[in-house]
Coordinates of C-alpha atoms in Angstrom, one line a residue:
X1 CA 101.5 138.0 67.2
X2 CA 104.7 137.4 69.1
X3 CA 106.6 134.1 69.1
X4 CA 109.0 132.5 71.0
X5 CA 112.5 131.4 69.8
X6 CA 115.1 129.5 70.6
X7 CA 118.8 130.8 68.9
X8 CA 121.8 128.5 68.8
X9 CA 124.9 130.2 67.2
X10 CA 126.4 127.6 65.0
X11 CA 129.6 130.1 64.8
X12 CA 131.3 132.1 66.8
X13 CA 130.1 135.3 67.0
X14 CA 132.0 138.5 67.8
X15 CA 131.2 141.9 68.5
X16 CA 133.0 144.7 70.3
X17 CA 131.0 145.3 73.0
X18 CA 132.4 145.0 76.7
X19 CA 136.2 146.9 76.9
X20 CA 138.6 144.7 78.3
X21 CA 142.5 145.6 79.3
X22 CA 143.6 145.2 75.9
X23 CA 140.7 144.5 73.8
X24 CA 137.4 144.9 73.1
X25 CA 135.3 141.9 74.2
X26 CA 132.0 140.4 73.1
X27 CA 128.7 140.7 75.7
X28 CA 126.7 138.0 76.5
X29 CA 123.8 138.6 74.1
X30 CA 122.4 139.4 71.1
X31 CA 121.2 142.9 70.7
X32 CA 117.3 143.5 69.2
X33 CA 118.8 145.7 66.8
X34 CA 121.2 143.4 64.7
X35 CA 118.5 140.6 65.1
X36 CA 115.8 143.3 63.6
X37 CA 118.2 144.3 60.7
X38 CA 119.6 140.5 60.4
X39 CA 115.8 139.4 59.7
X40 CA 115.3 142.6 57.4
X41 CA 118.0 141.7 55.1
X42 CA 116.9 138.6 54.9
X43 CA 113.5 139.3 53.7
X44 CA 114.6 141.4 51.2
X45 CA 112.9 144.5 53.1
X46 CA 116.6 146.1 52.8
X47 CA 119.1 146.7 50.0
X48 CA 123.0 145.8 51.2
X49 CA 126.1 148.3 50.8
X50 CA 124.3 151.7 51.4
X51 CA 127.9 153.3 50.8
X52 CA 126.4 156.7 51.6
X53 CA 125.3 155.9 55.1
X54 CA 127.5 157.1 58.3
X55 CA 125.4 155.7 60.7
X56 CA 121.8 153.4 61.6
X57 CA 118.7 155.0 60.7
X58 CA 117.3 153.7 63.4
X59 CA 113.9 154.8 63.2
X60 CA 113.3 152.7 59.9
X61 CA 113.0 150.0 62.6
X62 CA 109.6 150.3 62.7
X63 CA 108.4 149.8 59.4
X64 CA 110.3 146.3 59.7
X65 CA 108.1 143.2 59.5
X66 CA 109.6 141.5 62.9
X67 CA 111.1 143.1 65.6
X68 CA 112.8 141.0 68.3
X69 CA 113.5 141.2 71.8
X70 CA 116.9 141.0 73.2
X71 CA 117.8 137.4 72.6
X72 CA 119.5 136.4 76.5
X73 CA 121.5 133.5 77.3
X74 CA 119.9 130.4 78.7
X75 CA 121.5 131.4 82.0
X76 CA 119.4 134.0 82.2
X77 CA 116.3 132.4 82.0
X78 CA 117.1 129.3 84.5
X79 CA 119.0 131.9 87.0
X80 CA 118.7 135.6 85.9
X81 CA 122.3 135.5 85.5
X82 CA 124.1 137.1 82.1
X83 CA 126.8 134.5 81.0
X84 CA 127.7 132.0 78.0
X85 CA 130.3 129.9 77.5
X86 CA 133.5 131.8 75.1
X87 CA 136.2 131.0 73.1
X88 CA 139.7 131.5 74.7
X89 CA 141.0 134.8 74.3
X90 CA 142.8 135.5 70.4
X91 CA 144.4 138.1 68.8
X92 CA 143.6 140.2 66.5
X93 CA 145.5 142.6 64.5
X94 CA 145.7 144.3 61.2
X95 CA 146.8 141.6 59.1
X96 CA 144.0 139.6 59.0
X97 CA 142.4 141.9 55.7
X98 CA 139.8 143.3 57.4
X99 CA 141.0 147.0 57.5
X100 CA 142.4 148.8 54.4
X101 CA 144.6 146.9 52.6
X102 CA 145.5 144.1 55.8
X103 CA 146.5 147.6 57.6
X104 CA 144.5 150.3 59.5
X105 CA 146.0 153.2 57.9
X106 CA 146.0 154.1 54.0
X107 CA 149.8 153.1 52.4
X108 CA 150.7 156.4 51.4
X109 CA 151.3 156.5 54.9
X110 CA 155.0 155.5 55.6
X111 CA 154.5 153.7 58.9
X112 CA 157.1 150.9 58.9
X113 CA 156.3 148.1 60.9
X114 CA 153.1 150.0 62.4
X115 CA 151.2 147.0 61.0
X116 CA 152.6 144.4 63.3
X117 CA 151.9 146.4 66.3
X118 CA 148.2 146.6 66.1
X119 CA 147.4 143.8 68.3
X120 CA 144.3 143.4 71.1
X121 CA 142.0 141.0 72.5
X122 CA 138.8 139.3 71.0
X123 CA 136.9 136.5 72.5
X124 CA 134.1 135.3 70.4
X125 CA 130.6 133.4 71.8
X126 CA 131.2 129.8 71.6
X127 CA 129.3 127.9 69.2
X128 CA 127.0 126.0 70.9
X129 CA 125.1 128.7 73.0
X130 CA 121.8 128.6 73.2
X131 CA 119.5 132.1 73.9
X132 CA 116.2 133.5 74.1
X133 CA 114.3 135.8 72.7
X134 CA 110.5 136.8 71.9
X135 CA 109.7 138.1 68.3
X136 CA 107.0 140.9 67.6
X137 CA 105.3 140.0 63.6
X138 CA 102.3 139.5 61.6
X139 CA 104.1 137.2 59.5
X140 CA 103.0 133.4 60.1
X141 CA 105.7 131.4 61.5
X142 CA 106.5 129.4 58.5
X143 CA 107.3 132.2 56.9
X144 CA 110.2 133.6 59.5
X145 CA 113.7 133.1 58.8
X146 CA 115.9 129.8 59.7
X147 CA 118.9 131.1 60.2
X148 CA 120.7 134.6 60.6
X149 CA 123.8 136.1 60.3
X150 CA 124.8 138.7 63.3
X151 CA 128.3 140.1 64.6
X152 CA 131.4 141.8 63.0
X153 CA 131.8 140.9 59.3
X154 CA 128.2 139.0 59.5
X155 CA 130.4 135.9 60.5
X156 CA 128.0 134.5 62.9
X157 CA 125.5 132.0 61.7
X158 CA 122.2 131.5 64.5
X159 CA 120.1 128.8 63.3
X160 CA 116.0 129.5 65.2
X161 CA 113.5 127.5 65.9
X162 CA 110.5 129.1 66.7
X163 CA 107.3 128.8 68.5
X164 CA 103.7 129.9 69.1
X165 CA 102.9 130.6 72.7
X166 CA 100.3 132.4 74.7
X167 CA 101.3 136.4 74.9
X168 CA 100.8 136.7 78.7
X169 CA 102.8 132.6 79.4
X170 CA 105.6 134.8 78.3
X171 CA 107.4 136.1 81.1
X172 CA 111.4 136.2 80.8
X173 CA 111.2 138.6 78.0
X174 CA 114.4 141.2 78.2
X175 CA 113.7 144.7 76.3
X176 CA 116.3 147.4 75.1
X177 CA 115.4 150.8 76.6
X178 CA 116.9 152.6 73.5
X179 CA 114.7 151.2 71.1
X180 CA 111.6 151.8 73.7
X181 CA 112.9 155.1 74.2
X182 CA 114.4 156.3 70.8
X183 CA 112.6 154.3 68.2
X184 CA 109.6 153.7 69.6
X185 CA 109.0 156.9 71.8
X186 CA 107.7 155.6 74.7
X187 CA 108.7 155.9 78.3
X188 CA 108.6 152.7 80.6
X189 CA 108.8 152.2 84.4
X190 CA 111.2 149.7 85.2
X191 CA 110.7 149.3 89.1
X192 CA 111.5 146.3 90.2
X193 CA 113.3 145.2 86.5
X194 CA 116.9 143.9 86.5
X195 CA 119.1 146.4 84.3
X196 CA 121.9 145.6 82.3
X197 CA 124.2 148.4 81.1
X198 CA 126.4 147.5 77.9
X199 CA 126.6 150.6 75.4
X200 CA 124.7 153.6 75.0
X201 CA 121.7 152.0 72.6
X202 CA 122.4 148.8 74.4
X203 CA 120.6 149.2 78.6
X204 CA 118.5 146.1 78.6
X205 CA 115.5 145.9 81.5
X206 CA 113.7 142.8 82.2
X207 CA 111.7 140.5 82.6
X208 CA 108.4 141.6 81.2
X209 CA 105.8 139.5 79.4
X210 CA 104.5 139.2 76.1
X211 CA 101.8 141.6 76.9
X212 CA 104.1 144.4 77.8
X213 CA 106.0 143.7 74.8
X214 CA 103.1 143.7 72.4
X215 CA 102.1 147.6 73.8
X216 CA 105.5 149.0 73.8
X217 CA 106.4 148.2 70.3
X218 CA 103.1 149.5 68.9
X219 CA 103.5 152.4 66.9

C-alpha cells in the first residue's frame, strides 16, 4: 500500500547538506533515508546507540516496515521548483557542547584559544514548512507514526498527516537514486525526470507515480 503524507516541521531542522562559503548549509528536503530510519526507531524495529557502528547499514533498509519517498517542499509540487523558507544565517561553533567536551579536539590537546575560533554558517528549515512525500507499507494507516524526529542531534520534530490515495493519482512522487540503485538493486531510466544533485547517496529524480514507486522498492 502507499500513502500520501503531508510533513510540517514544527522545529527547525538542520543538516549539513549544501556547502556554503563558510558553512555547511541545510538542502531543501528531507532525505528517504533519515525518514526510513526516523520511522524505524520509532516502531521499535531498531535499538539506539549502536556504539560499534562506523557507518549506515544501508541495506537493512529493506527489511523496514515503511519506506518513504523523498519528502519535497510544497514548491515543488505547485512549480517543480526546490525551495523553503530558512532561518537567517547563525553561528555555530564549538561551544555549544555538541563536540567533545564544548571543543572539537580532546583537552590533552594544548590548543589555547582554538575553541573560540571554530566558527561557520548554519541555516536551519524554518518551522512552518510544509513537504511531500509518498510512503511505501503494509502497515494500516492508523498505525504509522505522528510525528518524527530528523536532522543533526534529532532536533527536528515533523508532525504527518497521512492519507490513502489511488497508487497511479499519484504523480509528483520524487525518488533517491541511491537507494534504487544501492539498496534496492535496480537500475531506472530517468528520461525526461528532473534531477537534483545534493550528496553522493542523495541524487533525487522525479516525478514518477505511485506505480513506479510500488515496483522499484520491491524486493
Amino acid at each position: 500500500m502507499i500513502y500520501w503524507s503531508e510533513i510540517t516541521n514544527i522545529s527547525p531542522v538542520q543538516y549539513y547538506t549544501v556547502q556554503s562559503s563558510g558553512g555547511m548549509l541545510t538542502g531543501p528536503f528531507i532525505g528517504d533515508l533519515a525518514l526510513d530510519y526516523a520511522s524505524a526507531y520509532s516502531l521499535g524495529e531498531l535499538d539506539y546507540h549502536k556504539l560499534d557502528m562506523k557507518r549506515p547499514n544501508y541495506n537493512e533498509i529493506k527489511n523496514f516496515s515503511i519506506l518513504w519517498s523523498v519528502a519535497v517542499p510544497e514548491n515543488v509540487i505547485k512549480n517543480n521548483i526546490f525551495s523553503v523558507n530558512y532561518m537567517k544565517m547563525m553561528y555555530r561553533n564549538t561551544m555549544l557542547g555538541i563536540d567533545y567536551n564544548g571543543t572539537n579536539l580532546n583537552p590533552a590537546y594544548r590548543v589555547g584559544s582554538y575553541m573560540y575560533k571554530n566558527f561557520y554558517f548554519v541555516q536551519p528549515i524554518r518551522p512552518g514548512n510544509k513537504f511531500y512525500a509518498a510512503v511505501k507499507t503494509d502497515l494500516g494507516i492508523e498505525k504509522l507514526p505522528a510525528a518524527l524526529r530528523v536532522g543533526n542531534g534529532k532536533t527536528g520534530l515533523l508532525k504527518i498527516k497521512y492519507k490513502s490515495v489511488n497508487m497511479e493519482d499519484l504523480n509528483n512522487i520524487y525518488i533517491n537514486l541511491f537507494t534504487i540503485k544501492n539498496i534496492f538493486n535496480k537500475d531506472f531510466n530517468v528520461d525526461n525526470l528532473h534531477i537534483y544533485y545534493v550528496l553522493n547517496h542523495y541524487v533525487m529524480a522525479g516525478p514518477v507515480t505511485g506505480g513506479v514507486m510500488h515496483e522499484l522498492y520491491k524486493l
